[in-house]
Short mmCIF file of N, CA and C in Angstrom, two decimals:
data_model
loop_
_atom_site.label_atom_id
_atom_site.label_comp_id
_atom_site.label_asym_id
_atom_site.label_seq_id
_atom_site.Cartn_x
_atom_site.Cartn_y
_atom_site.Cartn_z
N UNK R 1 63.80 114.79 134.46
CA UNK R 1 62.60 114.41 135.23
C UNK R 1 62.88 112.52 134.98
N UNK R 2 62.12 112.10 135.95
CA UNK R 2 61.93 110.51 135.99
C UNK R 2 60.64 109.87 134.95
N UNK R 3 61.05 108.74 135.23
CA UNK R 3 60.07 108.24 133.86
C UNK R 3 58.49 108.00 135.12
N UNK R 4 58.30 108.00 136.16
CA UNK R 4 57.47 108.34 136.92
C UNK R 4 56.34 109.51 136.63
N UNK R 5 57.31 110.57 136.66
CA UNK R 5 57.03 111.67 137.05
C UNK R 5 56.22 112.28 135.26
N UNK R 6 57.12 111.48 133.99
CA UNK R 6 56.60 112.05 132.83
C UNK R 6 55.36 111.41 132.94
N UNK R 7 54.93 110.14 133.63
CA UNK R 7 54.02 108.92 133.71
C UNK R 7 52.72 109.92 134.13
N UNK R 8 52.90 110.39 135.39
CA UNK R 8 51.71 111.11 136.33
C UNK R 8 51.50 112.32 135.53
N UNK R 9 52.46 113.24 135.25
CA UNK R 9 52.40 114.30 134.45
C UNK R 9 51.71 113.99 133.01
N UNK R 10 51.61 113.44 131.90
CA UNK R 10 51.33 113.31 130.74
C UNK R 10 49.87 112.43 131.03
N UNK R 11 49.15 111.65 132.05
CA UNK R 11 48.06 111.08 132.69
C UNK R 11 47.39 112.26 133.07
N UNK R 12 47.84 112.52 133.95
CA UNK R 12 47.06 113.66 135.03
C UNK R 12 47.14 114.81 135.04
N UNK R 13 48.20 115.35 135.62
CA UNK R 13 48.40 116.95 136.13
C UNK R 13 48.35 117.27 134.84
N UNK R 14 49.26 117.17 133.86
CA UNK R 14 48.99 118.07 132.67
C UNK R 14 48.05 116.80 131.59
N UNK R 15 47.04 116.64 131.76
CA UNK R 15 46.34 116.28 130.48
C UNK R 15 45.93 117.09 129.63
N UNK R 16 46.38 116.40 128.22
CA UNK R 16 46.26 117.29 127.10
C UNK R 16 44.80 118.10 127.23
N UNK R 17 43.47 116.95 127.37
CA UNK R 17 42.38 117.40 127.40
C UNK R 17 41.73 118.26 128.27
N UNK R 18 41.98 117.98 129.45
CA UNK R 18 41.49 118.33 130.63
C UNK R 18 42.25 119.66 131.31
N UNK R 19 43.68 119.72 130.88
CA UNK R 19 44.26 120.67 131.70
C UNK R 19 44.63 121.46 130.40
N UNK R 20 45.45 121.21 129.39
CA UNK R 20 45.51 121.84 128.75
C UNK R 20 44.93 122.24 127.45
N UNK R 21 43.55 121.63 127.43
CA UNK R 21 42.80 122.02 126.65
C UNK R 21 42.77 121.73 125.00
N UNK R 22 43.97 120.70 124.51
CA UNK R 22 44.43 120.54 123.39
C UNK R 22 43.85 119.40 122.68
N UNK R 23 43.09 119.07 121.75
CA UNK R 23 42.04 118.07 121.68
C UNK R 23 40.90 118.46 121.71
N UNK R 24 40.65 119.27 121.32
CA UNK R 24 38.87 118.83 121.73
C UNK R 24 37.78 118.70 120.87
N UNK R 25 38.45 119.24 119.81
CA UNK R 25 37.25 118.67 118.58
C UNK R 25 36.78 117.22 118.79
N UNK R 26 37.78 116.33 118.58
CA UNK R 26 37.79 115.03 118.50
C UNK R 26 37.13 114.71 120.17
N UNK R 27 37.20 115.45 121.22
CA UNK R 27 36.70 115.25 122.17
C UNK R 27 35.36 114.74 122.86
N UNK R 28 34.80 116.72 121.83
CA UNK R 28 33.51 116.40 121.65
C UNK R 28 32.56 115.62 120.44
N UNK R 29 33.21 115.65 119.89
CA UNK R 29 32.90 114.84 118.38
C UNK R 29 32.51 113.93 118.35
N UNK R 30 33.75 112.59 119.27
CA UNK R 30 33.92 111.24 118.75
C UNK R 30 33.43 110.73 120.30
N UNK R 31 32.78 111.60 120.82
CA UNK R 31 32.32 111.20 122.53
C UNK R 31 31.08 110.69 122.83
N UNK R 32 30.65 110.14 121.37
CA UNK R 32 29.09 109.78 121.77
C UNK R 32 29.07 108.14 122.16
N UNK R 33 29.54 107.59 121.98
CA UNK R 33 29.86 106.32 122.30
C UNK R 33 30.88 105.75 122.47
N UNK R 34 31.26 104.57 123.76
CA UNK R 34 32.81 104.27 124.68
C UNK R 34 33.08 103.13 122.88
N UNK R 35 32.93 102.74 122.26
CA UNK R 35 33.31 101.78 121.19
C UNK R 35 33.80 103.09 120.32
N UNK R 36 33.48 103.93 119.75
CA UNK R 36 34.13 105.08 118.62
C UNK R 36 34.97 105.84 119.65
N UNK R 37 35.04 105.81 120.67
CA UNK R 37 36.13 107.17 121.83
C UNK R 37 37.00 106.25 122.30
N UNK R 38 37.07 104.71 122.39
CA UNK R 38 38.04 103.99 122.27
C UNK R 38 39.00 103.64 121.16
N UNK R 39 38.31 103.62 119.84
CA UNK R 39 38.48 103.51 118.30
C UNK R 39 39.76 105.04 118.26
N UNK R 40 39.26 106.24 118.67
CA UNK R 40 40.14 107.02 118.43
C UNK R 40 41.34 107.43 119.20
N UNK R 41 40.67 106.59 120.37
CA UNK R 41 42.13 106.84 121.70
C UNK R 41 42.93 105.83 120.86
N UNK R 42 42.87 104.94 120.54
CA UNK R 42 43.43 103.92 120.20
C UNK R 42 44.70 104.66 118.86
N UNK R 43 43.70 105.11 117.99
CA UNK R 43 44.28 105.76 116.46
C UNK R 43 45.26 107.07 117.01
N UNK R 44 44.92 107.84 117.93
CA UNK R 44 45.37 108.74 118.51
C UNK R 44 46.92 108.49 119.39
N UNK R 45 46.31 107.42 120.05
CA UNK R 45 48.04 106.94 120.68
C UNK R 45 48.86 106.17 119.90
N UNK R 46 48.49 105.94 118.83
CA UNK R 46 49.77 105.42 117.84
C UNK R 46 50.13 106.24 117.26
N UNK R 47 49.19 107.47 116.98
CA UNK R 47 50.23 108.21 116.14
C UNK R 47 50.85 109.41 116.97
N UNK R 48 50.43 109.51 118.16
CA UNK R 48 51.34 110.44 118.93
C UNK R 48 52.62 109.72 119.90
N UNK R 49 52.60 108.32 119.55
CA UNK R 49 53.56 107.67 120.03
C UNK R 49 54.51 107.53 119.14
N UNK R 50 54.39 107.19 117.55
CA UNK R 50 55.34 107.23 116.67
C UNK R 50 55.82 108.61 116.20
N UNK R 51 54.73 109.52 116.32
CA UNK R 51 55.08 111.05 115.72
C UNK R 51 56.24 111.61 117.05
N UNK R 52 56.19 111.16 118.18
CA UNK R 52 57.01 111.49 119.14
C UNK R 52 58.61 110.96 118.73
N UNK R 53 58.95 109.59 118.74
CA UNK R 53 59.62 108.88 118.16
C UNK R 53 60.20 109.56 117.20
N UNK R 54 59.40 110.21 115.46
CA UNK R 54 60.31 110.17 114.47
C UNK R 54 60.36 111.57 114.41
N UNK R 55 59.44 112.35 115.35
CA UNK R 55 59.95 114.00 115.43
C UNK R 55 60.97 114.37 116.44
N UNK R 56 61.31 113.80 116.92
CA UNK R 56 62.82 113.70 118.23
C UNK R 56 63.93 113.60 116.88
N UNK R 57 63.97 112.50 116.18
CA UNK R 57 64.65 112.40 114.92
C UNK R 57 65.09 113.43 114.04
N UNK R 58 64.19 113.84 113.63
CA UNK R 58 64.00 114.98 112.48
C UNK R 58 64.33 116.06 113.34
N UNK R 59 63.81 116.23 115.07
CA UNK R 59 64.69 117.64 115.37
C UNK R 59 65.73 117.63 115.40
N UNK R 60 66.60 116.58 115.77
CA UNK R 60 68.32 116.17 115.28
C UNK R 60 68.37 116.73 114.44
N UNK R 61 68.22 115.98 113.26
CA UNK R 61 68.47 116.40 111.76
C UNK R 61 68.50 117.63 111.18
N UNK R 62 67.12 118.35 112.01
CA UNK R 62 67.40 119.89 111.34
C UNK R 62 67.98 120.46 111.92
N UNK R 63 68.93 120.39 113.54
CA UNK R 63 69.58 120.83 113.89
C UNK R 63 69.37 122.38 114.12
N UNK R 64 70.38 123.14 114.91
CA UNK R 64 69.58 124.64 115.67
C UNK R 64 69.97 125.26 114.05
N UNK R 65 70.32 125.32 112.77
CA UNK R 65 70.35 126.15 112.35
C UNK R 65 69.13 126.39 111.48
N UNK R 66 68.29 125.25 111.50
CA UNK R 66 67.05 125.31 110.73
C UNK R 66 65.58 124.83 111.71
N UNK R 67 65.76 125.60 112.66
CA UNK R 67 64.55 125.63 113.94
C UNK R 67 63.12 125.35 113.34
N UNK R 68 63.64 126.76 112.60
CA UNK R 68 62.38 127.72 111.75
C UNK R 68 61.62 126.96 110.25
N UNK R 69 61.90 125.56 110.57
CA UNK R 69 61.44 124.62 109.79
C UNK R 69 60.69 123.98 110.56
N UNK R 70 60.79 123.53 112.04
CA UNK R 70 60.44 122.23 112.48
C UNK R 70 59.19 122.13 112.93
N UNK R 71 58.46 123.30 113.21
CA UNK R 71 56.57 123.06 112.98
C UNK R 71 56.40 122.37 111.59
N UNK R 72 56.92 122.81 110.22
CA UNK R 72 56.58 122.63 108.95
C UNK R 72 56.30 121.03 109.04
N UNK R 73 57.90 120.23 109.75
CA UNK R 73 58.16 118.84 109.20
C UNK R 73 57.17 118.04 110.37
N UNK R 74 57.19 118.67 111.45
CA UNK R 74 56.37 118.30 112.25
C UNK R 74 54.91 117.97 112.09
N UNK R 75 54.46 118.86 111.08
CA UNK R 75 52.90 118.33 110.72
C UNK R 75 53.41 117.42 109.33
N UNK R 76 54.01 117.29 108.39
CA UNK R 76 54.31 116.32 107.35
C UNK R 76 54.46 115.26 107.91
N UNK R 77 55.37 115.16 108.84
CA UNK R 77 55.52 113.71 109.63
C UNK R 77 54.09 113.02 110.38
N UNK R 78 53.34 113.88 111.19
CA UNK R 78 52.49 113.92 111.59
C UNK R 78 51.53 113.22 110.58
N UNK R 79 51.13 114.12 109.10
CA UNK R 79 50.16 114.00 108.10
C UNK R 79 50.18 112.70 107.54
N UNK R 80 51.39 112.39 107.51
CA UNK R 80 51.85 111.10 106.57
C UNK R 80 51.78 109.93 108.00
N UNK R 81 51.30 110.01 109.06
CA UNK R 81 51.47 108.92 110.39
C UNK R 81 50.04 108.59 110.40
N UNK R 82 49.08 109.89 109.90
CA UNK R 82 47.46 109.91 110.20
C UNK R 82 47.00 109.06 108.55
N UNK R 83 48.15 109.07 107.73
CA UNK R 83 47.16 108.45 106.10
C UNK R 83 46.99 107.24 106.50
N UNK R 84 48.63 106.51 107.28
CA UNK R 84 48.62 105.32 107.40
C UNK R 84 47.46 104.85 108.31
N UNK R 85 47.74 105.33 109.55
CA UNK R 85 46.25 104.79 110.54
C UNK R 85 45.12 104.67 109.52
N UNK R 86 44.40 105.43 108.82
CA UNK R 86 43.42 106.05 108.00
C UNK R 86 43.43 104.61 107.10
N UNK R 87 44.31 104.37 106.38
CA UNK R 87 44.57 103.38 105.50
C UNK R 87 44.12 102.32 106.04
N UNK R 88 45.03 101.80 107.32
CA UNK R 88 44.84 100.67 107.82
C UNK R 88 43.44 100.30 107.96
N UNK R 89 42.64 101.83 109.15
CA UNK R 89 41.47 101.40 110.26
C UNK R 89 40.56 101.19 108.87
N UNK R 90 40.63 101.67 107.60
CA UNK R 90 39.68 101.47 106.72
C UNK R 90 39.60 100.00 105.89
N UNK R 91 40.95 99.48 106.05
CA UNK R 91 41.20 98.75 105.45
C UNK R 91 40.22 97.06 106.78
N UNK R 92 41.24 97.34 107.91
CA UNK R 92 40.62 96.34 109.06
C UNK R 92 39.59 96.43 109.77
N UNK R 93 38.88 97.40 110.00
CA UNK R 93 37.90 97.55 110.80
C UNK R 93 37.52 98.89 110.26
N UNK R 94 36.29 98.44 109.03
CA UNK R 94 35.57 99.45 108.14
C UNK R 94 34.45 100.36 108.88
N UNK R 95 33.73 99.18 110.05
CA UNK R 95 32.99 99.84 110.91
C UNK R 95 33.36 101.10 111.53
N UNK R 96 34.37 100.86 112.25
CA UNK R 96 35.42 102.19 112.74
C UNK R 96 35.56 103.29 112.60
N UNK R 97 35.85 103.07 110.45
CA UNK R 97 36.08 104.02 109.72
C UNK R 97 34.75 104.92 109.42
N UNK R 98 33.66 104.15 109.51
CA UNK R 98 33.08 104.81 109.33
C UNK R 98 32.15 105.77 110.34
N UNK R 99 32.43 104.98 111.78
CA UNK R 99 31.70 105.56 113.02
C UNK R 99 32.81 106.91 113.30
N UNK R 100 34.09 106.79 112.92
CA UNK R 100 35.09 107.71 113.47
C UNK R 100 34.65 108.96 111.89
N UNK R 101 34.26 108.95 111.14
CA UNK R 101 33.72 109.54 109.88
C UNK R 101 35.12 110.40 109.67
N UNK R 102 35.17 111.94 109.71
CA UNK R 102 35.88 113.24 109.34
C UNK R 102 36.62 113.06 110.73
N UNK R 103 36.36 112.88 111.64
CA UNK R 103 37.37 113.47 112.92
C UNK R 103 39.11 112.01 112.60
N UNK R 104 38.93 111.14 112.20
CA UNK R 104 39.94 110.37 111.99
C UNK R 104 40.85 111.06 110.84
N UNK R 105 40.49 111.55 109.91
CA UNK R 105 41.41 112.88 109.13
C UNK R 105 41.77 113.73 109.99
N UNK R 106 40.79 114.27 110.77
CA UNK R 106 41.34 115.50 111.60
C UNK R 106 42.42 115.29 112.44
N UNK R 107 42.68 114.28 113.14
CA UNK R 107 44.20 113.74 114.24
C UNK R 107 44.89 114.56 113.04
N UNK R 108 45.31 114.62 111.91
CA UNK R 108 46.71 115.50 111.61
C UNK R 108 46.37 116.54 111.98
N UNK R 109 45.37 117.57 112.25
CA UNK R 109 45.42 119.04 112.67
C UNK R 109 44.81 119.10 113.88
N UNK R 110 44.98 117.78 114.55
CA UNK R 110 44.62 117.53 116.47
C UNK R 110 45.62 118.30 116.96
N UNK R 111 45.43 119.54 117.50
CA UNK R 111 46.82 120.26 118.07
C UNK R 111 47.48 119.55 119.56
N UNK R 112 46.92 118.60 119.71
CA UNK R 112 47.13 117.94 121.17
C UNK R 112 48.39 116.57 120.45
N UNK R 113 48.48 116.39 119.06
CA UNK R 113 49.33 115.68 118.22
C UNK R 113 50.71 116.37 118.29
N UNK R 114 50.42 117.78 117.66
CA UNK R 114 51.59 118.45 117.41
C UNK R 114 51.73 119.54 118.78
N UNK R 115 50.81 119.26 119.81
CA UNK R 115 51.52 119.86 120.53
C UNK R 115 52.54 118.90 121.52
N UNK R 116 52.26 117.38 121.63
CA UNK R 116 53.31 116.47 122.25
C UNK R 116 54.64 116.46 121.73
N UNK R 117 54.81 116.79 120.15
CA UNK R 117 55.99 116.89 119.31
C UNK R 117 56.56 117.59 119.70
N UNK R 118 55.77 119.28 120.37
CA UNK R 118 56.49 120.33 119.93
C UNK R 118 56.94 120.46 121.88
N UNK R 119 56.20 119.92 122.80
CA UNK R 119 56.51 120.08 124.02
C UNK R 119 57.71 119.03 124.64
N UNK R 120 57.66 118.01 123.69
CA UNK R 120 59.09 117.43 123.90
C UNK R 120 60.59 117.89 123.45
N UNK R 121 60.06 118.80 122.78
CA UNK R 121 61.51 119.55 121.61
C UNK R 121 61.60 120.58 123.60
N UNK R 122 60.42 121.44 123.52
CA UNK R 122 60.74 122.46 124.73
C UNK R 122 61.22 121.81 126.05
N UNK R 123 60.84 120.95 126.34
CA UNK R 123 61.20 120.07 127.64
C UNK R 123 62.65 119.44 127.94
N UNK R 124 63.08 119.20 126.65
CA UNK R 124 64.35 119.07 126.23
C UNK R 124 64.34 117.79 126.66
N UNK R 125 63.46 116.45 126.42
CA UNK R 125 63.51 115.20 126.85
C UNK R 125 64.37 114.57 125.76
N UNK R 126 64.99 113.35 126.07
CA UNK R 126 65.59 112.86 125.41
C UNK R 126 64.79 111.48 124.36
N UNK R 127 64.90 110.77 123.45
CA UNK R 127 64.33 109.88 122.85
C UNK R 127 63.41 108.78 123.49
N UNK R 128 63.83 108.30 124.85
CA UNK R 128 62.89 107.19 125.72
C UNK R 128 61.73 108.43 126.53
N UNK R 129 62.40 109.52 126.56
CA UNK R 129 61.60 110.30 127.56
C UNK R 129 60.03 110.86 126.52
N UNK R 130 60.89 111.27 125.50
CA UNK R 130 59.77 111.44 124.38
C UNK R 130 59.05 110.61 123.92
N UNK R 131 59.40 109.09 123.69
CA UNK R 131 58.64 108.32 123.45
C UNK R 131 57.22 108.05 124.59
N UNK R 132 57.83 107.94 125.96
CA UNK R 132 56.90 107.99 126.78
C UNK R 132 56.06 108.80 127.20
N UNK R 133 56.92 110.08 127.02
CA UNK R 133 55.75 111.25 127.18
C UNK R 133 54.64 110.98 125.94
N UNK R 134 55.04 110.74 124.99
CA UNK R 134 53.79 111.06 123.91
C UNK R 134 53.04 109.59 123.91
N UNK R 135 53.06 108.93 124.41
CA UNK R 135 52.60 107.24 124.48
C UNK R 135 51.63 107.71 125.93
N UNK R 136 51.93 108.12 126.75
CA UNK R 136 51.30 108.34 127.89
C UNK R 136 50.46 109.59 128.20
N UNK R 137 50.85 110.20 127.16
CA UNK R 137 49.54 111.47 127.20
C UNK R 137 48.49 111.16 126.15
N UNK R 138 49.01 110.47 125.36
CA UNK R 138 47.86 109.91 124.31
C UNK R 138 46.74 108.82 125.41
N UNK R 139 47.65 108.00 126.21
CA UNK R 139 46.90 107.31 126.68
C UNK R 139 45.63 107.89 127.86
N UNK R 140 46.69 109.28 128.47
CA UNK R 140 46.14 110.13 129.54
C UNK R 140 44.16 110.50 128.11
N UNK R 141 44.68 111.21 126.82
CA UNK R 141 43.48 111.61 126.20
C UNK R 141 42.67 110.58 126.06
N UNK R 142 43.03 109.29 125.86
CA UNK R 142 42.09 107.72 125.69
C UNK R 142 41.45 107.78 126.89
N UNK R 143 41.85 108.09 128.53
CA UNK R 143 41.40 107.57 129.16
C UNK R 143 40.47 108.52 129.44
N UNK R 144 40.18 109.65 128.97
CA UNK R 144 39.95 110.74 129.02
C UNK R 144 38.35 111.45 128.35
N UNK R 145 38.60 110.74 127.14
CA UNK R 145 36.96 110.39 126.02
C UNK R 145 36.32 108.93 126.22
N UNK R 146 37.19 108.59 126.64
CA UNK R 146 36.49 106.92 126.96
C UNK R 146 35.73 107.18 127.98
N UNK R 147 36.05 107.88 129.56
CA UNK R 147 35.17 108.10 130.55
C UNK R 147 34.25 109.34 129.83
N UNK R 148 34.62 110.39 129.65
CA UNK R 148 33.73 111.16 128.72
C UNK R 148 32.68 110.34 127.97
N UNK R 149 33.10 109.53 127.36
CA UNK R 149 31.26 108.81 125.79
C UNK R 149 30.54 108.04 127.43
N UNK R 150 31.38 107.84 128.38
CA UNK R 150 30.74 106.63 129.22
C UNK R 150 29.84 107.21 129.83
N UNK R 151 30.13 108.57 130.91
CA UNK R 151 29.69 109.86 131.02
C UNK R 151 28.55 109.87 130.04
N UNK R 152 28.52 110.30 128.87
CA UNK R 152 27.56 110.26 127.74
C UNK R 152 26.34 109.95 127.45
N UNK R 153 26.91 108.25 127.63
CA UNK R 153 25.74 107.37 127.14
C UNK R 153 25.11 107.23 128.30
N UNK R 154 25.52 107.49 129.44
CA UNK R 154 24.63 107.65 131.07
C UNK R 154 23.51 108.62 131.15
N UNK R 155 24.18 109.73 130.52
CA UNK R 155 23.60 111.12 130.45
C UNK R 155 22.19 110.73 129.17
N UNK R 156 22.92 110.04 128.35
CA UNK R 156 21.12 109.50 127.85
C UNK R 156 19.98 109.15 128.14
N UNK R 157 20.53 108.22 129.14
CA UNK R 157 19.45 107.46 129.70
C UNK R 157 18.56 108.09 130.66
N UNK R 158 18.97 109.19 131.12
CA UNK R 158 18.31 109.98 132.06
C UNK R 158 18.05 111.48 132.14
N UNK R 159 17.01 112.18 132.94
CA UNK R 159 15.98 112.84 132.33
C UNK R 159 17.37 114.26 132.30
N UNK R 160 17.36 115.14 131.30
CA UNK R 160 17.78 115.97 131.19
C UNK R 160 16.96 117.51 130.76
N UNK R 161 16.52 118.61 131.26
CA UNK R 161 15.80 119.77 131.03
C UNK R 161 16.04 119.79 129.40
N UNK R 162 15.09 120.20 128.64
CA UNK R 162 15.19 120.51 127.14
C UNK R 162 16.31 121.66 127.05
N UNK R 163 16.70 122.22 127.53
CA UNK R 163 17.49 123.48 127.42
C UNK R 163 18.83 122.49 127.47
N UNK R 164 19.18 122.09 128.08
CA UNK R 164 20.64 121.33 128.68
C UNK R 164 20.86 120.09 127.82
N UNK R 165 19.91 119.41 126.70
CA UNK R 165 19.96 118.16 126.12
C UNK R 165 21.38 118.47 124.79
N UNK R 166 22.03 117.66 125.00
CA UNK R 166 22.97 117.82 123.77
C UNK R 166 24.17 118.26 124.30
N UNK R 167 24.73 119.51 123.24
CA UNK R 167 25.58 119.53 123.77
C UNK R 167 25.63 120.47 124.99
N UNK R 168 25.32 121.18 125.33
CA UNK R 168 25.19 122.04 126.63
C UNK R 168 25.84 121.47 127.90
N UNK R 169 24.99 119.93 127.95
CA UNK R 169 25.07 119.33 129.28
C UNK R 169 26.13 118.39 129.05
N UNK R 170 26.48 118.48 127.87
CA UNK R 170 28.12 117.58 127.27
C UNK R 170 29.41 118.62 127.48
N UNK R 171 29.30 119.97 127.30
CA UNK R 171 29.97 120.75 127.51
C UNK R 171 30.10 121.36 129.50
N UNK R 172 29.20 120.88 129.96
CA UNK R 172 28.89 121.40 131.54
C UNK R 172 29.58 120.22 132.08
N UNK R 173 29.14 118.64 131.90
CA UNK R 173 29.95 117.65 132.40
C UNK R 173 31.50 117.44 131.84
N UNK R 174 32.03 118.23 130.23
CA UNK R 174 33.60 118.33 130.22
C UNK R 174 34.31 119.18 131.30
N UNK R 175 33.29 120.20 131.67
CA UNK R 175 33.67 120.97 132.47
C UNK R 175 34.37 120.48 134.03
N UNK R 176 33.08 119.73 134.41
CA UNK R 176 33.29 119.49 135.61
C UNK R 176 34.27 118.14 135.19
N UNK R 177 34.62 117.68 134.54
CA UNK R 177 35.64 116.79 134.33
C UNK R 177 37.23 117.69 134.54
N UNK R 178 37.35 118.54 133.64
CA UNK R 178 38.11 119.61 133.38
C UNK R 178 38.79 119.99 135.16
N UNK R 179 37.31 120.47 136.01
CA UNK R 179 37.82 120.71 137.33
C UNK R 179 38.12 119.60 138.33
N UNK R 180 37.70 118.33 138.29
CA UNK R 180 38.68 117.21 138.93
C UNK R 180 40.11 117.05 138.30
N UNK R 181 40.45 116.95 137.60
CA UNK R 181 41.67 116.96 136.55
C UNK R 181 42.50 117.65 137.14
N UNK R 182 41.98 119.33 137.29
CA UNK R 182 43.04 119.93 137.65
C UNK R 182 43.35 120.19 138.95
N UNK R 183 42.19 119.41 139.81
CA UNK R 183 42.89 118.93 141.30
C UNK R 183 43.73 118.08 141.26
N UNK R 184 44.55 117.18 140.41
CA UNK R 184 45.70 116.85 140.41
C UNK R 184 46.92 117.71 140.36
N UNK R 185 46.54 119.04 139.79
CA UNK R 185 48.00 119.85 139.29
C UNK R 185 48.55 119.98 140.76
N UNK R 186 48.20 120.18 142.01
CA UNK R 186 49.24 120.43 143.11
C UNK R 186 50.20 118.72 143.63
N UNK R 187 49.71 117.81 142.63
CA UNK R 187 50.61 116.59 142.85
C UNK R 187 51.97 116.38 142.04
N UNK R 188 52.86 116.17 142.87
CA UNK R 188 54.10 115.96 141.71
C UNK R 188 54.99 114.85 142.64
N UNK R 189 55.93 114.35 141.91
CA UNK R 189 56.31 113.58 142.26
C UNK R 189 58.13 113.63 142.28
#
């Protein structure tokens, strides 16, 4: 698979939020403000990119005979990375830390982060391809969550019937965005 193909796939045709429906919890929970969504996106991007690199080598170390430990090892690696990110954000960006709240440590259980590590193995990606896929999958996550936050901020200023206010209009918007991203599914390089 070429690098351009990996980038287009990760960003658009197989976007983790809009096509694979992974990482929905932070997508819905942290997308009320663009700043918070961008902060979550940066944290997820760091964790996914570094996790892709480390899990590649961890998978090589496990070998064929210990593949049954793969998921456990990947989760431990991701949890360690998230702890590092949480400590960094708490120390350097306390306002972002308080805005993200419980969603920052929940990156550990974000299925998109584990999903990218497992998909790297499943697709047989080499080290560079794994890191590229992880990075651009996270950038696709960031792109979608920031766009969604912008739409939600805009909706807050508009009239919405009472029965659709809050989460109902957010879910309708997410569904429409998903339909738009599924339009990319026929696109290939």
